Coordinates of C-alpha atoms and ligand atoms in Angstrom, one line a residue:
M1 CA 83.6 124.0 167.5
A2 CA 86.6 123.7 170.0
A3 CA 89.9 122.2 169.2
P4 CA 90.4 118.8 170.8
P5 CA 92.3 119.3 174.1
G6 CA 95.9 118.2 174.0
L7 CA 96.5 119.3 170.5
P8 CA 98.9 122.1 170.1
V9 CA 97.5 125.3 168.9
F10 CA 98.6 125.8 165.3
F11 CA 98.0 127.8 162.2
V12 CA 96.1 126.2 159.5
L13 CA 97.8 127.6 156.6
V14 CA 96.3 126.7 153.3
L15 CA 98.5 127.7 150.5
I16 CA 96.8 127.4 147.2
L17 CA 99.5 126.7 144.8
L18 CA 98.8 127.1 141.1
L19 CA 99.9 123.8 139.9
P20 CA 100.3 123.3 136.2
P21 CA 97.4 121.2 134.8
P22 CA 98.1 117.5 134.8
P23 CA 99.5 116.1 131.5
L24 CA 96.5 115.3 129.2
R25 CA 97.9 112.1 128.0
A26 CA 100.0 109.9 130.2
E27 CA 103.0 108.4 128.4
E28 CA 102.7 104.7 128.1
P29 CA 105.1 102.7 130.2
A30 CA 107.9 101.5 128.0
A31 CA 108.1 97.8 128.4
E32 CA 111.5 96.5 127.3
P33 CA 110.8 94.8 123.9
A34 CA 113.5 92.3 124.4
D35 CA 112.0 89.9 122.0
T36 CA 108.6 90.3 120.4
R37 CA 107.9 86.5 120.7
D38 CA 108.6 86.7 124.4
A39 CA 106.3 89.7 124.7
A40 CA 103.5 87.7 123.0
R41 CA 103.9 84.9 125.4
V42 CA 103.9 87.1 128.5
H43 CA 100.8 88.9 127.0
S44 CA 98.5 86.0 127.1
A45 CA 96.2 86.3 130.0
P46 CA 94.6 83.5 132.0
A47 CA 91.2 82.4 130.8
P48 CA 88.3 84.3 132.3
L49 CA 86.2 82.4 134.9
T50 CA 82.9 83.8 133.7
D51 CA 81.5 82.9 130.3
V52 CA 79.8 86.2 129.2
A53 CA 78.0 84.4 126.4
R54 CA 76.0 82.5 129.1
L55 CA 75.5 85.4 131.5
C56 CA 72.0 87.0 131.0
V57 CA 70.7 89.5 133.5
C58 CA 67.3 90.1 131.8
D59 CA 66.4 86.4 131.8
L60 CA 63.8 86.5 134.5
L61 CA 61.1 84.0 133.6
V62 CA 62.2 80.4 133.9
A63 CA 61.7 78.4 130.6
Q64 CA 60.0 81.3 129.0
C65 CA 61.1 83.9 126.6
D66 CA 61.5 87.4 128.2
V67 CA 60.5 90.2 125.9
N68 CA 63.4 92.1 124.4
C69 CA 65.9 90.0 126.3
C70 CA 68.3 89.2 123.5
C71 CA 70.5 86.8 125.6
D72 CA 67.6 84.7 126.9
P73 CA 68.3 81.1 125.8
D74 CA 64.6 80.3 125.9
C75 CA 63.9 82.7 123.0
S76 CA 63.6 81.3 119.5
A77 CA 64.3 83.0 116.2
E78 CA 60.5 83.6 116.0
D79 CA 60.5 85.4 119.3
F80 CA 63.5 87.5 118.3
S81 CA 61.7 88.6 115.1
L82 CA 59.1 90.3 117.4
F83 CA 61.6 92.1 119.6
T84 CA 61.8 95.9 119.2
T85 CA 65.2 96.3 120.9
C86 CA 67.7 94.5 123.1
S87 CA 67.1 95.6 126.6
V88 CA 70.6 94.5 127.6
P89 CA 72.8 95.2 124.6
V90 CA 76.2 94.3 126.1
V91 CA 77.2 91.8 128.7
T92 CA 80.8 92.2 130.0
G93 CA 82.8 90.0 132.4
D94 CA 85.3 90.9 135.1
S95 CA 85.9 94.6 135.1
Q96 CA 89.3 94.1 136.8
L97 CA 90.9 92.6 133.8
C98 CA 92.8 94.5 131.1
N99 CA 91.1 92.5 128.4
Q100 CA 87.7 91.2 128.9
K101 CA 85.2 89.4 126.7
A102 CA 82.0 91.1 125.9
A103 CA 78.9 89.6 124.5
V104 CA 77.1 92.1 122.2
Y105 CA 73.5 91.7 121.2
S106 CA 71.6 93.6 118.6
L107 CA 68.7 93.3 116.3
D108 CA 69.0 93.3 112.5
V109 CA 65.8 95.0 111.6
E110 CA 66.7 95.1 107.9
A111 CA 66.5 91.4 107.7
N112 CA 63.2 89.8 106.9
P113 CA 62.1 88.6 109.5
P114 CA 64.3 90.6 111.9
E115 CA 67.1 88.6 113.4
R116 CA 69.1 88.7 116.5
I117 CA 72.8 89.3 116.1
F118 CA 75.2 88.0 118.6
K119 CA 78.9 88.8 118.7
L120 CA 81.6 87.9 121.2
I121 CA 84.3 90.5 121.2
D122 CA 87.5 91.4 123.2
Q123 CA 87.2 94.7 125.0
V124 CA 90.1 96.7 126.4
N125 CA 89.4 98.2 129.7
P126 CA 90.3 101.9 129.7
S127 CA 89.8 102.5 133.4
I128 CA 92.6 100.4 134.9
F129 CA 96.3 100.6 134.5
C130 CA 97.5 98.0 132.0
I131 CA 101.0 97.5 130.7
H132 CA 101.2 97.0 127.0
S133 CA 104.3 95.8 125.3
T134 CA 105.5 97.7 122.3
N135 CA 107.4 96.4 119.4
Y136 CA 109.5 99.2 118.1
K137 CA 112.1 100.4 120.4
Q138 CA 113.2 103.4 118.3
A139 CA 109.7 104.9 118.6
L140 CA 110.0 105.1 122.3
Y141 CA 112.4 108.1 122.1
L142 CA 112.2 111.3 120.3
K143 CA 115.0 111.6 117.8
S144 CA 116.9 114.8 117.6
P145 CA 117.5 115.9 114.0
E146 CA 121.1 115.8 112.8
I147 CA 122.3 119.4 112.4
P148 CA 125.3 119.7 110.0
T149 CA 128.5 120.5 111.8
P150 CA 132.0 120.6 110.4
E151 CA 132.6 117.1 111.9
N152 CA 129.6 115.3 110.4
F153 CA 129.2 117.3 107.2
D154 CA 131.1 114.8 105.0
Q155 CA 129.1 111.9 106.4
L156 CA 125.8 113.7 105.8
L157 CA 126.8 114.7 102.3
E158 CA 127.6 111.1 101.5
K159 CA 124.3 110.0 102.8
F160 CA 122.0 112.6 101.3
G161 CA 124.1 114.3 98.6
G162 CA 123.3 111.9 95.8
A163 CA 120.5 112.2 93.2
S164 CA 118.4 110.0 95.4
F165 CA 118.5 108.7 99.0
R166 CA 116.4 106.5 101.2
A167 CA 114.5 108.5 103.8
E168 CA 113.7 105.5 105.9
P169 CA 115.7 104.8 109.0
D170 CA 118.3 102.0 108.7
S171 CA 116.5 99.8 111.2
W172 CA 113.3 99.8 109.2
D173 CA 112.3 96.2 109.3
L174 CA 113.4 95.6 112.8
D175 CA 111.5 92.4 113.2
T176 CA 112.1 90.8 109.9
D177 CA 115.4 89.1 109.1
A178 CA 116.7 91.8 106.9
Q179 CA 120.2 90.4 107.0
N180 CA 119.2 87.1 105.4
P181 CA 116.5 87.9 102.8
P182 CA 115.0 84.8 101.2
E183 CA 116.6 83.8 97.9
A184 CA 115.0 86.2 95.4
N185 CA 114.2 83.9 92.7
E186 CA 111.6 84.4 89.9
T187 CA 109.9 81.1 90.6
S188 CA 110.3 80.9 94.4
R189 CA 107.7 83.6 95.3
Y190 CA 104.6 85.2 94.1
E191 CA 104.8 88.9 93.3
Y192 CA 102.0 91.4 93.2
G193 CA 99.6 90.8 90.3
V194 CA 101.2 87.5 89.2
P195 CA 98.4 85.0 88.4
V196 CA 97.9 82.5 91.2
Q197 CA 99.0 79.2 89.7
T198 CA 97.1 75.9 90.0
E199 CA 98.0 72.4 89.0
D200 CA 96.5 72.8 85.5
A201 CA 96.6 76.6 84.8
F202 CA 95.7 79.4 87.2
L203 CA 93.0 80.3 89.7
R204 CA 90.1 81.8 87.9
L205 CA 87.9 84.5 89.2
P206 CA 84.9 84.5 86.7
S207 CA 84.2 88.1 85.7
P208 CA 82.3 90.0 83.1
V209 CA 84.9 90.8 80.5
V210 CA 83.3 92.2 77.4
T211 CA 79.6 91.7 78.2
S212 CA 78.0 91.0 81.5
W213 CA 78.3 87.2 80.9
C214 CA 80.8 85.3 83.1
S215 CA 84.1 84.7 81.5
D216 CA 86.3 82.0 83.1
A217 CA 89.5 83.4 81.6
N218 CA 90.1 86.0 84.3
P219 CA 93.1 85.0 86.4
A220 CA 93.2 86.0 90.1
G221 CA 96.3 88.1 90.6
F222 CA 98.4 87.6 93.8
L223 CA 97.5 90.3 96.4
V224 CA 94.9 91.8 94.1
N225 CA 91.6 91.8 96.1
Q226 CA 88.8 91.6 93.6
A227 CA 85.0 91.3 93.7
T228 CA 83.1 90.5 90.5
K229 CA 79.5 89.8 89.5
C230 CA 78.5 88.3 86.2
I231 CA 75.6 86.4 84.6
R232 CA 75.6 82.8 83.7
S233 CA 73.0 81.2 81.4
V234 CA 71.4 78.1 82.9
S235 CA 68.9 75.5 82.1
V236 CA 67.4 73.5 84.9
E237 CA 67.2 70.2 83.0
K238 CA 71.0 70.2 82.4
C239 CA 71.9 71.8 85.6
D240 CA 73.9 68.9 87.0
S241 CA 76.2 69.0 83.9
I242 CA 76.9 72.7 83.9
Q243 CA 80.4 72.9 85.4
A244 CA 80.2 76.5 86.6
L245 CA 77.3 75.6 88.8
S246 CA 79.2 73.0 90.7
M247 CA 81.3 73.6 93.8
L248 CA 83.8 71.2 92.5
F249 CA 84.6 73.5 89.6
Y250 CA 85.9 76.1 92.0
I251 CA 87.9 73.9 94.3
N252 CA 88.9 71.1 92.0
S253 CA 92.5 71.9 91.4
S254 CA 95.0 72.7 94.1
I255 CA 97.0 76.0 94.2
L256 CA 100.8 76.0 93.8
A257 CA 102.4 77.3 96.9
V258 CA 104.8 79.3 94.8
P259 CA 104.8 79.5 91.0
K260 CA 106.3 76.5 89.2
S261 CA 106.5 74.6 92.4
S262 CA 105.4 71.0 93.1
Q263 CA 104.1 72.0 96.5
M264 CA 100.3 72.1 96.5
V265 CA 97.8 73.9 98.7
N266 CA 94.3 72.4 98.6
I267 CA 91.4 74.7 98.5
T268 CA 89.3 73.9 101.5
V269 CA 85.6 74.6 101.9
Q270 CA 85.3 77.2 104.6
S271 CA 81.6 77.5 104.8
I272 CA 78.4 76.8 102.8
V273 CA 75.4 79.1 102.9
V274 CA 72.2 77.8 101.3
Q275 CA 69.9 80.4 99.9
S276 CA 66.3 79.6 99.3
L277 CA 64.2 80.8 96.4
N278 CA 62.8 83.7 98.5
G279 CA 66.3 84.8 99.4
M280 CA 66.5 83.4 103.0
R281 CA 70.1 82.3 103.8
T282 CA 71.0 79.5 106.2
L283 CA 74.5 78.5 107.2
L284 CA 75.1 74.8 107.0
S285 CA 76.6 73.5 110.2
S286 CA 79.0 71.1 108.5
S287 CA 81.0 72.4 105.6
D288 CA 83.0 69.3 104.7
V289 CA 80.3 67.9 102.5
L290 CA 80.4 68.6 98.8
R291 CA 76.9 69.5 97.5
L292 CA 76.6 69.0 93.8
P293 CA 73.9 70.6 91.8
M294 CA 70.9 68.3 90.9
V295 CA 67.4 68.5 89.6
L296 CA 64.6 68.1 92.1
D297 CA 61.0 68.9 91.4
D298 CA 61.6 71.3 88.5
L299 CA 64.2 73.0 90.6
C300 CA 68.0 73.0 90.3
I301 CA 69.3 72.9 93.8
N302 CA 72.8 73.4 95.1
A303 CA 73.8 75.7 92.3
V304 CA 76.8 77.9 93.0
L305 CA 75.6 81.5 93.4
G306 CA 78.7 83.0 95.0
V307 CA 82.3 82.0 95.9
N308 CA 84.5 83.9 98.3
Y309 CA 88.1 82.8 98.1
H310 CA 90.4 83.7 101.0
I311 CA 94.1 83.2 100.5
T312 CA 96.7 83.3 103.3
H313 CA 100.3 84.0 102.3
T314 CA 103.6 84.5 104.1
D315 CA 105.6 87.7 103.9
T316 CA 107.9 85.9 101.5
G317 CA 105.2 85.5 98.9
E318 CA 104.3 81.9 99.5
I319 CA 100.7 80.8 99.6
I320 CA 100.1 78.6 102.6
E321 CA 96.3 78.3 102.8
A322 CA 93.3 78.7 100.5
A323 CA 89.7 78.5 101.6
A324 CA 86.5 79.1 99.7
A325 CA 83.1 80.1 101.1
F326 CA 80.1 79.2 99.0
V327 CA 76.6 80.5 98.6
L328 CA 74.5 77.7 97.0
G329 CA 70.9 78.3 95.8
A330 CA 68.0 76.9 94.0
I331 CA 67.1 77.9 90.5
S332 CA 63.5 77.7 89.3
K333 CA 62.5 76.3 85.9
E334 CA 61.6 79.8 84.5
A335 CA 65.1 81.2 85.1
L336 CA 67.2 81.3 82.0
S337 CA 70.2 82.9 83.7
I338 CA 71.5 83.6 87.2
E339 CA 73.9 86.2 88.6
Q340 CA 77.0 84.8 90.3
S341 CA 79.3 86.8 92.5
F342 CA 82.9 86.1 93.2
E343 CA 85.4 87.6 95.6
I344 CA 89.0 87.0 96.5
S345 CA 91.0 88.5 99.3
F346 CA 94.6 88.0 100.6
T347 CA 95.8 88.0 104.1
Q348 CA 99.3 87.8 105.4
E349 CA 99.9 85.2 108.0
N350 CA 100.8 86.5 111.4
A351 CA 101.4 90.0 110.1
E352 CA 103.4 91.8 112.7
P353 CA 101.6 95.0 113.8
V354 CA 103.0 98.0 112.0
P355 CA 105.8 99.5 114.1
L356 CA 105.0 102.6 116.1
S357 CA 105.9 105.9 114.7
G358 CA 106.5 107.9 117.9
N359 CA 105.5 107.9 121.5
P360 CA 103.2 109.5 121.8
G361 CA 103.6 112.1 119.0
Y362 CA 104.8 111.3 115.5
V363 CA 108.5 111.5 114.8
V364 CA 109.4 113.2 111.6
G365 CA 110.4 110.7 108.9
L366 CA 108.5 107.7 110.3
P367 CA 105.5 106.4 108.4
V368 CA 102.0 107.7 109.0
R369 CA 100.0 104.8 110.4
A370 CA 96.6 104.1 108.9
G371 CA 93.8 101.6 108.9
F372 CA 90.2 100.7 108.6
Q373 CA 87.3 101.0 110.9
P374 CA 87.2 98.2 113.3
Q375 CA 84.2 96.0 112.6
G376 CA 81.3 96.9 114.9
Y377 CA 82.1 99.5 117.6
P378 CA 83.4 99.0 120.3
S379 CA 85.3 96.0 118.9
P380 CA 89.0 96.7 119.0
G381 CA 89.5 95.3 115.5
S382 CA 92.6 93.3 114.8
S383 CA 95.7 95.3 114.9
N384 CA 97.2 93.7 111.8
K385 CA 94.5 95.4 109.8
H386 CA 96.4 98.5 110.4
S387 CA 99.0 99.6 108.0
Q388 CA 100.5 102.7 106.6
L389 CA 99.3 105.6 104.4
T390 CA 101.0 105.2 101.1
I391 CA 101.3 107.1 97.8
L392 CA 102.0 106.1 94.3
Q393 CA 105.7 105.4 93.8
G394 CA 107.2 106.6 90.6
T395 CA 109.0 104.1 88.4
S396 CA 111.9 104.6 86.0
T397 CA 109.6 104.1 83.0
Q398 CA 107.0 106.6 84.4
D399 CA 104.3 104.4 82.9
C400 CA 101.2 104.6 85.0
L401 CA 99.9 101.3 84.0
A402 CA 103.2 99.6 84.9
A403 CA 103.3 101.5 88.2
Q404 CA 100.2 99.8 89.6
G405 CA 101.0 98.3 92.9
A406 CA 104.3 100.1 93.6
R407 CA 103.6 102.3 96.7
A408 CA 105.8 104.3 99.0
P409 CA 105.0 105.0 102.6
V410 CA 103.9 108.6 103.5
L411 CA 106.5 109.7 106.1
F412 CA 105.4 112.2 108.7
G413 CA 106.5 115.7 108.1
Y414 CA 107.9 115.0 104.6
N415 CA 106.0 116.7 101.8
M416 CA 106.1 114.4 98.8
I417 CA 105.0 114.5 95.2
S418 CA 105.1 111.6 92.8
G419 CA 103.6 110.8 89.5
C420 CA 103.5 108.9 86.3
K421 CA 102.4 109.3 82.7
L422 CA 99.4 107.9 81.0
R423 CA 99.4 107.3 77.3
I424 CA 95.8 107.6 76.0
T425 CA 94.8 106.1 72.8
A426 CA 91.6 106.3 70.9
A427 CA 90.7 102.7 71.7
M428 CA 90.7 103.3 75.5
K429 CA 87.3 103.1 77.2
C430 CA 86.4 105.6 79.8
Q431 CA 85.0 103.5 82.6
P432 CA 87.8 100.9 83.0
L433 CA 90.4 103.6 82.5
A434 CA 88.9 105.7 85.3
Q435 CA 88.9 102.7 87.6
T436 CA 92.5 101.8 86.8
L437 CA 93.7 105.3 87.4
L438 CA 91.8 105.4 90.7
D439 CA 93.6 102.2 91.7
V440 CA 96.9 103.7 90.6
L441 CA 96.4 106.8 92.7
K442 CA 94.8 105.2 95.8
G443 CA 96.3 101.8 95.8
Q444 CA 94.7 98.5 96.6
S445 CA 93.0 99.4 99.8
F446 CA 93.0 103.0 100.6
P447 CA 92.7 103.4 104.4
E448 CA 89.7 105.0 106.1
Y449 CA 91.5 106.2 109.2
V450 CA 94.8 107.7 110.2
A451 CA 96.3 107.3 113.7
S452 CA 96.5 110.7 115.4
F453 CA 99.5 109.7 117.5
G454 CA 102.5 107.7 116.6
N455 CA 101.6 105.1 119.2
S456 CA 97.8 105.0 118.8
Q457 CA 96.5 101.6 119.5
A458 CA 93.8 99.9 117.4
Q459 CA 91.4 99.7 120.3
D460 CA 91.6 103.5 121.1
V461 CA 88.8 104.4 118.7
L462 CA 89.0 108.1 119.4
D463 CA 92.7 108.1 118.5
W464 CA 91.9 107.5 114.8
V465 CA 91.1 110.4 112.5
P466 CA 88.8 109.7 109.6
I467 CA 90.2 110.6 106.2
T468 CA 87.9 113.1 104.5
Q469 CA 87.6 112.3 100.8
L470 CA 86.8 115.1 98.4
H471 CA 86.2 115.0 94.7
I472 CA 86.8 117.9 92.4
S473 CA 85.3 117.2 89.0
E474 CA 83.9 118.8 86.0
Q475 CA 80.4 118.2 84.6
S476 CA 80.8 115.7 81.8
P477 CA 80.0 112.1 81.1
C478 CA 83.6 110.8 81.0
Q479 CA 85.7 111.8 84.0
I480 CA 89.1 110.3 84.7
P481 CA 91.0 111.0 87.9
V482 CA 94.3 112.8 87.4
S483 CA 95.6 113.7 90.8
L484 CA 95.3 112.7 94.4
G485 CA 96.3 115.4 97.0
I486 CA 96.6 114.4 100.6
E487 CA 96.7 117.1 103.2
V488 CA 97.7 116.2 106.7
K489 CA 97.0 118.8 109.3
W490 CA 98.8 118.4 112.6
T491 CA 99.3 120.3 115.8
K492 CA 101.8 120.5 118.6
Y493 CA 100.3 118.9 121.6
G494 CA 101.4 118.8 125.2
S495 CA 104.0 120.8 127.0
L496 CA 106.0 123.6 125.3
V497 CA 109.3 122.0 126.3
N498 CA 108.5 118.7 124.5
P499 CA 105.6 119.2 122.2
Q500 CA 104.2 116.1 120.5
A501 CA 103.0 116.0 116.9
R502 CA 99.4 115.0 116.6
I503 CA 97.5 114.6 113.4
V504 CA 94.1 116.3 113.6
N505 CA 92.7 116.2 110.1
V506 CA 93.5 114.3 106.8
T507 CA 91.8 115.1 103.5
A508 CA 92.3 113.2 100.3
T509 CA 91.2 115.2 97.3
I510 CA 90.8 113.5 93.9
T511 CA 90.8 115.8 90.9
T512 CA 89.3 114.5 87.7
T513 CA 89.3 115.8 84.2
T514 CA 87.3 115.2 81.1
L515 CA 88.6 112.5 78.8
K516 CA 88.0 113.7 75.3
Q517 CA 87.6 111.1 72.6
L518 CA 90.7 111.1 70.4
P519 CA 90.4 110.6 66.6
S520 CA 91.5 107.1 65.8
G521 CA 95.3 106.6 65.5
R522 CA 96.1 109.6 67.6
E523 CA 97.4 109.4 71.2
R524 CA 98.0 111.8 74.0
I525 CA 100.1 111.7 77.1
I526 CA 98.7 113.1 80.3
P527 CA 100.5 113.4 83.7
I528 CA 99.0 111.8 86.8
T529 CA 100.2 113.1 90.1
S530 CA 99.9 112.3 93.8
S531 CA 101.1 114.5 96.6
V532 CA 101.2 114.8 100.3
V533 CA 101.4 118.1 102.2
F534 CA 101.9 118.4 106.0
T535 CA 100.5 121.6 107.5
D536 CA 101.2 122.7 111.1
I537 CA 98.1 124.3 112.3
S538 CA 99.2 124.8 115.9
A539 CA 98.3 128.2 117.3
P540 CA 101.5 130.0 118.2
A541 CA 102.3 129.8 122.0
E542 CA 101.6 133.0 123.8
P543 CA 103.6 134.1 126.9
S544 CA 101.5 134.6 129.9
Y545 CA 101.9 135.1 133.7
K546 CA 100.8 133.0 136.4
A547 CA 98.5 134.6 138.9
W548 CA 100.3 135.2 142.3
P549 CA 99.7 132.5 144.8
T550 CA 97.2 133.7 147.4
I551 CA 97.5 132.9 151.1
N552 CA 94.4 131.8 152.8
I553 CA 94.8 131.9 156.6
K554 CA 92.2 130.4 158.9
L555 CA 92.6 130.6 162.6
P556 CA 90.8 128.3 165.1
F557 CA 88.3 130.5 166.8
D558 CA 89.9 129.8 170.3
F559 CA 93.3 130.8 169.0
F560 CA 93.9 133.5 171.7
Y561 CA 92.7 131.4 174.6
P562 CA 93.5 131.9 177.5
F563 CA 94.3 135.5 176.9
V564 CA 90.8 136.5 175.7
Ligands
NAG1 C1 115.3 79.3 91.6 O1 114.7 78.3 92.4 C2 114.7 77.0 91.8 C3 113.9 76.1 92.7 O2 114.2 76.3 94.1 C4 116.1 76.6 91.6 O3 116.1 75.3 90.9 C5 116.8 77.6 90.6 O4 118.2 77.2 90.5 C6 116.7 79.0 91.3 N1 117.3 80.0 90.3 C7 118.1 80.9 90.7 C8 118.5 81.9 89.6 O5 118.5 81.1 91.8
NAG2 C1 88.1 67.9 88.4 O1 89.4 67.5 88.1 C2 89.5 66.3 87.5 C3 91.0 66.0 87.3 O2 91.8 67.1 87.5 C4 88.7 66.3 86.2 O3 88.8 65.0 85.6 C5 87.3 66.6 86.5 O4 86.6 66.7 85.3 C6 87.2 67.9 87.2 N1 85.8 68.2 87.6 C7 85.2 69.3 87.4 C8 83.8 69.4 87.8 O5 85.8 70.3 86.9
NAG3 C1 95.0 67.6 99.1 O1 94.0 66.8 98.6 C2 94.4 65.5 98.1 C3 93.2 64.8 97.4 O2 92.0 65.1 98.0 C4 94.9 64.7 99.3 O3 95.4 63.5 98.8 C5 96.0 65.5 99.9 O4 96.4 64.8 101.1 C6 95.6 66.9 100.3 N1 96.7 67.6 100.8 C7 96.7 68.3 101.9 C8 98.0 69.0 102.3 O5 95.8 68.3 102.7
NAG4 C1 88.9 118.1 108.0 O1 88.9 119.3 107.2 C2 87.9 119.4 106.2 C3 88.2 120.7 105.4 O2 88.5 121.7 106.3 C4 86.5 119.2 106.8 O3 85.6 119.2 105.7 C5 86.4 117.9 107.5 O4 85.2 117.8 108.1 C6 87.5 117.8 108.6 N1 87.5 116.5 109.1 C7 87.5 116.3 110.5 C8 87.5 114.9 110.9 O5 87.5 117.2 111.3

């Protein structure tokens, strides 16, 4: 091959430089969080043009059901029950958008008959460059620790020299109005565990108290998520006069927005599912009808089999919404009793996403972020599901049963130990005590996942480390948990100059012990402890030498023309 005429003769000198490998994780662009509300407004994207729920690439036959085409509008529930799989499980829209809708189809083969499941989810596109706004300015920078010097010694001593100090940064609640806290007033807010008040008394969550029969005396405590099951005796002839079988009984009285207030919150009916005698469930399309139990052909229909309360509250402890979802069913004449199930859950309104704890690596002293598995992979899950890893907070009385609910955030890099004392009397029963202690140790909702980076986003599924739960117990009938040990293993990640802390493994170990029956009148005090240990498992960095750059010279083959 000859060089094109007119081009000067030149060396082609290829110098292979040994470039350092590209950074493994690009730092996220730091959008200026001028105002989180502004950020939210900017964030909203224009509505997509394609409706993915209507897009169906496997729908080939006109007005006929295509086999295994789960998005085919021509298929009926009967057709779906014969499908073996969904040939097109996910339909996504425009791949050039940061956020796109995806229609997910699957088959529930457990159901009888098998049903098609359709979900519309928001997907985050990992393959294009998107700018996300962040809400916690401090987390965008690495903080250098304060080293005591003669100048700042007095100031540090003042801050940390006492018997106790706050480890949290001053600007902890950046987004909340910390300067003007709402009037703390016994009756102007609900606190954890306080019964949710209604016009006449309190919201009841029927539960098996002594026996498995339902007792209506169990108050629902604020922020205490509960699920109960109990048995109610019924007689079909009198079914329309049994209060506990009527929807009205569960939504009749309004909830007080705050205790002793005159402001009411009505309990709305969110949904009604009707269960047939053979267990088939159908969702009623309209939920604003009250269906009262009545006798029909030796059956009692519209009897309440389950109630699911969902309470929405503000960060100042005020209830703003209450909804109930019902399962109604038929009772046959032979049945003398039915099982009812009840559930209550609390959600904070517009919960701000938990502030970041570093960017990307964790900053020592900021909370370890934790959360739950987003429902149905690859759904991003809602970011306000995510919270912090917490441990039991000791109280001045050190009484475990009083300590329920008080939690302290686990701060990255801080080994912590806390505990309380449990007074055991002869009258205490093993099973409820074991459950109470587990609640004391693990808190209301112990997370399933921990964010491996301080800035992990909910939608980055691989950025979340599952918490491994271990149990160390003896062999005996009555075991009560006495300690929870959390070990967080982390490594330094990235360049040597600016290594980033990354959590790689979290284990939570519950140790139980045998509760021996005490002779009556005697009591014993046992300590309950919880602890957090951070372990750096980075391999030490080793010095090494770069290989010398090599020079690779290639000459055009007519280089010596016209001399040769
Ligand atoms: C608490 O709030 C109620 C109602 O808002 C008010 O009447 C009462 O004076 C307040 N009590 C205190 C101690 O602030
Ligand atoms: C509903 O409440 C009203 C008044 O508060 C009461 O008269 C009625 O008996 C209640 N109904 C049921 C089914 O509890
Ligand atoms: C609550 O229910 C009552 C009676 O059904 C109704 O008069 C009232 O307007 C409702 N309040 C709200 C806030 O919806
Ligand atoms: C974390 O470490 C424990 C104990 O070494 C191990 O059993 C567990 O599988 C690890 N978890 C993960 C997610 O690697």
